[in-house]
Tab-separated table of C-alpha atoms in Angstrom:
chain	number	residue	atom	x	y	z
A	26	UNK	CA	138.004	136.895	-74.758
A	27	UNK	CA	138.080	135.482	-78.141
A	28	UNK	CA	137.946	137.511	-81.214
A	29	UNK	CA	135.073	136.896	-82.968
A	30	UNK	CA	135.019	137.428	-86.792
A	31	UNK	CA	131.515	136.594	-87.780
A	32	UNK	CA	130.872	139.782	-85.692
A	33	UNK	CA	132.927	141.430	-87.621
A	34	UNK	CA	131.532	140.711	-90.810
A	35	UNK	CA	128.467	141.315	-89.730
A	36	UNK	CA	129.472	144.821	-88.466
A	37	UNK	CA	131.238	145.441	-92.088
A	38	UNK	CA	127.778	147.020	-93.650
A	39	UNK	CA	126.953	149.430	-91.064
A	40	UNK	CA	130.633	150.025	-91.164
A	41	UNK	CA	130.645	151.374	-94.535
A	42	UNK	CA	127.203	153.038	-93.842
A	43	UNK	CA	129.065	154.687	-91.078
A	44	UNK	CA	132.527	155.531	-93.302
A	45	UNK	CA	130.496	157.488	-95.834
A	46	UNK	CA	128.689	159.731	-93.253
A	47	UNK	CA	132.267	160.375	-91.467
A	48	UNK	CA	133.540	161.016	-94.759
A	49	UNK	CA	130.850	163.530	-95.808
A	50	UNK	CA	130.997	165.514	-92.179
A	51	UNK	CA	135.122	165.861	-92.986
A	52	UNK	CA	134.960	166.853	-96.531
A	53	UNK	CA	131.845	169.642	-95.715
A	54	UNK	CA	133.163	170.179	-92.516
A	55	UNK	CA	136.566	171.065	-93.864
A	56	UNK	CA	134.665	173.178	-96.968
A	57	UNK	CA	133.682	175.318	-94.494
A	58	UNK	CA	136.655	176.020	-92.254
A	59	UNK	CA	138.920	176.922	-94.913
A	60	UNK	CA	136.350	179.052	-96.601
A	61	UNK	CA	135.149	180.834	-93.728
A	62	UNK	CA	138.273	181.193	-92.476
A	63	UNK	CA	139.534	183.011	-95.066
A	64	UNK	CA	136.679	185.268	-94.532
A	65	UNK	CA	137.318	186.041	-91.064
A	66	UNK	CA	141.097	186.558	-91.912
A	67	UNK	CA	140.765	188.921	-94.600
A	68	UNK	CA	137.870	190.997	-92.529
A	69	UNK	CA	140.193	191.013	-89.965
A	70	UNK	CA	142.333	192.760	-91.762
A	71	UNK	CA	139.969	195.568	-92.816
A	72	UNK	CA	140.650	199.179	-91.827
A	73	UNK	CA	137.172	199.882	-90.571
A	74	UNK	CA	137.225	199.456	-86.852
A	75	UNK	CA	133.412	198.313	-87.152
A	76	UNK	CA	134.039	194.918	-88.721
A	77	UNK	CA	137.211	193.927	-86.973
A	78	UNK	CA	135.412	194.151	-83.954
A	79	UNK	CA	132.228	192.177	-84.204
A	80	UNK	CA	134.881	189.199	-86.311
A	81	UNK	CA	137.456	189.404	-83.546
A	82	UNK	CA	134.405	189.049	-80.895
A	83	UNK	CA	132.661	186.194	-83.163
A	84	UNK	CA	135.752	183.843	-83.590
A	85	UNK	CA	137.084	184.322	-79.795
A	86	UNK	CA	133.494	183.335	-78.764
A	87	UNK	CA	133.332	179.874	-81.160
A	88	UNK	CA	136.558	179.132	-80.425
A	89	UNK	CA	136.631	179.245	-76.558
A	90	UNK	CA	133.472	177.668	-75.872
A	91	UNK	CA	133.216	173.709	-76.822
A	92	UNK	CA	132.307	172.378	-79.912
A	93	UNK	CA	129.663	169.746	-78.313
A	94	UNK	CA	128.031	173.195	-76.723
A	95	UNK	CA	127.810	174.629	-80.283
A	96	UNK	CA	126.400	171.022	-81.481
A	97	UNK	CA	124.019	171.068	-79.041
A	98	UNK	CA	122.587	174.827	-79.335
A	99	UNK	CA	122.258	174.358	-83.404
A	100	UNK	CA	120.943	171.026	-82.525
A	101	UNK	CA	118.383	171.476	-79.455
A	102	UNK	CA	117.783	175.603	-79.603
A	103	UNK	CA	117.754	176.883	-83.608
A	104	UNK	CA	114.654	174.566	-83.952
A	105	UNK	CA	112.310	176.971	-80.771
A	106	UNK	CA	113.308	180.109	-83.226
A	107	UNK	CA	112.095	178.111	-86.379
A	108	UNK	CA	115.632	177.259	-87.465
A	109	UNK	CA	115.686	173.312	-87.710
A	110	UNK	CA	118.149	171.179	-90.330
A	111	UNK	CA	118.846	167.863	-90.144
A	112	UNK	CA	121.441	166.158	-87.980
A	113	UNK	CA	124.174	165.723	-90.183
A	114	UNK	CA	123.542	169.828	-91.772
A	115	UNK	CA	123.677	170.788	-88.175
A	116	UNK	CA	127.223	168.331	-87.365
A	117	UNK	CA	128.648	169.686	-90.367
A	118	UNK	CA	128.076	173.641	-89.986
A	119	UNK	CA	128.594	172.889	-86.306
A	120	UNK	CA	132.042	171.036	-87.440
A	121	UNK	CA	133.159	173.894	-89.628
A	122	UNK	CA	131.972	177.064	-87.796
A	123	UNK	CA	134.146	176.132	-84.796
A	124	UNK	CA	137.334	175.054	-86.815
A	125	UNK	CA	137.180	178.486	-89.275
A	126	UNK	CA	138.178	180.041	-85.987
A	127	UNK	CA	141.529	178.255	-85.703
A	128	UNK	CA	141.905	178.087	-89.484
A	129	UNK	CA	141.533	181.813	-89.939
A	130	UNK	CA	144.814	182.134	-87.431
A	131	UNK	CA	146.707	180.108	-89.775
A	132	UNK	CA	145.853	182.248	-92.680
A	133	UNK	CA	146.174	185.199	-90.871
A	134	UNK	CA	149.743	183.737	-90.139
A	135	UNK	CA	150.283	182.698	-93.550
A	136	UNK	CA	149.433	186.346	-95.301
A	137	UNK	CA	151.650	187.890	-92.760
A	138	UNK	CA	154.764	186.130	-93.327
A	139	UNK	CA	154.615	187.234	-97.267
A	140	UNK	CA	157.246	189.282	-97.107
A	141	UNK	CA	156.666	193.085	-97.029
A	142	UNK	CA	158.596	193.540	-100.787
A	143	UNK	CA	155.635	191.813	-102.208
A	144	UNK	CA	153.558	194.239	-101.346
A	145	UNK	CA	155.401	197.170	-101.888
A	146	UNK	CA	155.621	195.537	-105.795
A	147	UNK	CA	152.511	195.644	-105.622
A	148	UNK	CA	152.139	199.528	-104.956
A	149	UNK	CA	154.748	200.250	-107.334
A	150	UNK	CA	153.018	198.969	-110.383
A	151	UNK	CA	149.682	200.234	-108.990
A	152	UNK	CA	147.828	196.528	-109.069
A	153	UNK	CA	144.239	196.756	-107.745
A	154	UNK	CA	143.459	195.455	-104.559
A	155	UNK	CA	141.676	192.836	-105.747
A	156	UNK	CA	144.639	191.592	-107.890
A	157	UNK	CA	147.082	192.264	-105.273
A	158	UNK	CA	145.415	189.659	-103.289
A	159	UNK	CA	144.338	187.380	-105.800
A	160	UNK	CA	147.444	187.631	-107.618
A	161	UNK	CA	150.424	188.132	-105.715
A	162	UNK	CA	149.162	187.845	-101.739
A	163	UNK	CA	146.887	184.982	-101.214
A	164	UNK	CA	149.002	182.244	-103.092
A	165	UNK	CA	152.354	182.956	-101.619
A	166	UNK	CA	150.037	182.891	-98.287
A	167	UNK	CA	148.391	179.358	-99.558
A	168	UNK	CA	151.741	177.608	-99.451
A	169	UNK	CA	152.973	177.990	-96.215
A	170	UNK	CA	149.440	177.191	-94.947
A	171	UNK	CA	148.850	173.639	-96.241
A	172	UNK	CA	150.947	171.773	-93.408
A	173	UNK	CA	148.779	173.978	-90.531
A	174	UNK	CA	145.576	173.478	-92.497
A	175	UNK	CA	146.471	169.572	-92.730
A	176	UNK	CA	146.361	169.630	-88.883
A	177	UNK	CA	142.879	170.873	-88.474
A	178	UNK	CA	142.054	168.240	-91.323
A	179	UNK	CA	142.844	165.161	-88.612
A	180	UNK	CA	141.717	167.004	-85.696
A	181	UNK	CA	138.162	167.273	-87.462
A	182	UNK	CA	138.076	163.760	-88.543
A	183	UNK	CA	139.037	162.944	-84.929
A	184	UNK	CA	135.962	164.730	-83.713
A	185	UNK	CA	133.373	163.249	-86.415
A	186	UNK	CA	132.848	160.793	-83.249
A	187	UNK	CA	131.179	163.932	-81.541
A	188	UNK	CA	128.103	163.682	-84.441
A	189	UNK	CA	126.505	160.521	-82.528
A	190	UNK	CA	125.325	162.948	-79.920
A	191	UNK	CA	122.818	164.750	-81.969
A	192	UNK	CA	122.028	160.906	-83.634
A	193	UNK	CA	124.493	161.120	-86.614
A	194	UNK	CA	125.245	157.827	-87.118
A	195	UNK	CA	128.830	158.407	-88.235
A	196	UNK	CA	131.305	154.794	-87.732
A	197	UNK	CA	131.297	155.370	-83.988
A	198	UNK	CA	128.074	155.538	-84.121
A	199	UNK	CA	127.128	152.692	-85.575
A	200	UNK	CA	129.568	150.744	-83.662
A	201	UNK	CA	127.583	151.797	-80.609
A	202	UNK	CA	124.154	150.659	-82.462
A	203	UNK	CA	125.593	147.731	-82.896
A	204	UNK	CA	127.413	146.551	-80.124
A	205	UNK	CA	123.741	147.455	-78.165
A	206	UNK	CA	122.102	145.132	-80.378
A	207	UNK	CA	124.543	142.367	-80.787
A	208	UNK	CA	125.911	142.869	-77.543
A	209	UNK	CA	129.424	142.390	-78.741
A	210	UNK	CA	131.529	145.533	-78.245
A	211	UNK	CA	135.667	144.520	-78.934
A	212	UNK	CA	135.169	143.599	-82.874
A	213	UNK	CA	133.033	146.899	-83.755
A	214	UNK	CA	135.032	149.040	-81.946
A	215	UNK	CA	138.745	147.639	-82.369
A	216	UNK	CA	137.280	147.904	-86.703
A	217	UNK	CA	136.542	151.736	-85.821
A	218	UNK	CA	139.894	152.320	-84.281
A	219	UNK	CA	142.488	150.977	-86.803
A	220	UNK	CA	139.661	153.137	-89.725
A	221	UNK	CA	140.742	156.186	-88.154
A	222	UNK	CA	144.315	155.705	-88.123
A	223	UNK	CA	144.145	154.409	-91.682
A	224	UNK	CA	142.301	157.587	-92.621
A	225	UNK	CA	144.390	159.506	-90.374
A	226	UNK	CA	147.470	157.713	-91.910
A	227	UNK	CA	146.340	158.519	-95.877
A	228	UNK	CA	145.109	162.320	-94.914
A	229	UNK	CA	148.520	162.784	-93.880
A	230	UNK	CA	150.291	161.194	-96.754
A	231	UNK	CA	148.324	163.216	-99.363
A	232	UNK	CA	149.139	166.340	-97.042
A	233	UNK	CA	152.721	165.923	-97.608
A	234	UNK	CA	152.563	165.012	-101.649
A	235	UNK	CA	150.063	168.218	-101.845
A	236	UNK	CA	152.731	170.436	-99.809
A	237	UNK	CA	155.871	169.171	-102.326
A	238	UNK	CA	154.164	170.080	-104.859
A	239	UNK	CA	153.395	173.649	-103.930
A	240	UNK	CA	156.625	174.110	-102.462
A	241	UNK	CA	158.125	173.724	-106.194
């Protein structure tokens, strides 16, 4: 088969169009995970029995049922209880609900390997609570998450792709479109391919710069 480049440049526009919707799904997407997982760590970490519970029974249930299930109840069932957002609202919470359950193990990891001293320091000159975690806990915690957190960065780009199920038209998406049209298939996907391992690629480069420079 011979490689075609006209297809290719005229793929290049609804390639873009495509790159800025991916792009806006990770960058939300991720928003969410690391905030809300930070929620659900520090909650699970609360004395009272009563919220541990319902958190622990919350993030087991998003994170052992699949995200396309979750897509597809946000997507096809919110709207019959008068819930309805638009496709990409719906891909994004969808996209960052499910991964604030695996990021909220990494924080959890992260605050428990500050070593107990800390802590103790903190009793000892009677800090708030507040302060103790603002202050002394939760950036000592920060560092040693950024490489696990990095992860979960790729692995949500990687499932962008999922988003053309509820008609996000994210770059796989409009590969598809437009290999239906056109009916040309290798140029439109083979462009899509070597995007995400240039994204991939980059993501992981400023991973590493950001964790040097917290390590110092």
């Amino acid at each position: 088969m011979k490689w075609d480049w006209s297809a290719v440049s005229e793929f290049m526009p609804h390639f873009w169009d495509g790159l800025l919707v991916t792009l806006q799904a990770l960058a939300l997407g991720s928003l969410i995970s690391f905030s809300l997982g930070l929620v659900w760590a520090l909650l699970m970490r609360t004395p009272t029995r009563w919220v541990r519970w319902p958190v622990g029974v919350v993030t087991e249930f998003v994170r052992n049922t699949p995200l396309l299930v979750q897509l597809f109840f946000l997507f096809y069932v919110l709207p019959e209880w008068g819930l309805t957002f638009s496709a990409l609202t719906t891909g994004v919470v969808a996209i960052g609900l499910h991964y604030s359950t695996y990021t909220m193990q990494v924080y959890r990891a992260g605050i428990e390997a500050v070593p107990v001293g800390q802590w103790e320091a903190a009793t000892a000159l009677s800090l708030p609570a507040r302060r103790t975690w603002f202050a002394v806990i939760l950036p000592q915690a920060l560092r040693r998450v950024v490489p696990p957190l990095g992860n979960y960065v790729i692995s949500m780009l990687k499932d962008t792709p999922i988003l053309m199920s509820i008609t996000v038209l994210e770059m796989l998406g409009q590969a598809r479109l437009f290999s239906q049209q056109h009916f040309q298939f290798t140029e439109p996907v083979t462009v899509i391919g070597v995007a995400f391992i240039v994204i991939s690629y980059l993501a992981s480069l400023l991973l590493r710069t950001l964790e040097r420079r917290l390590v110092r």
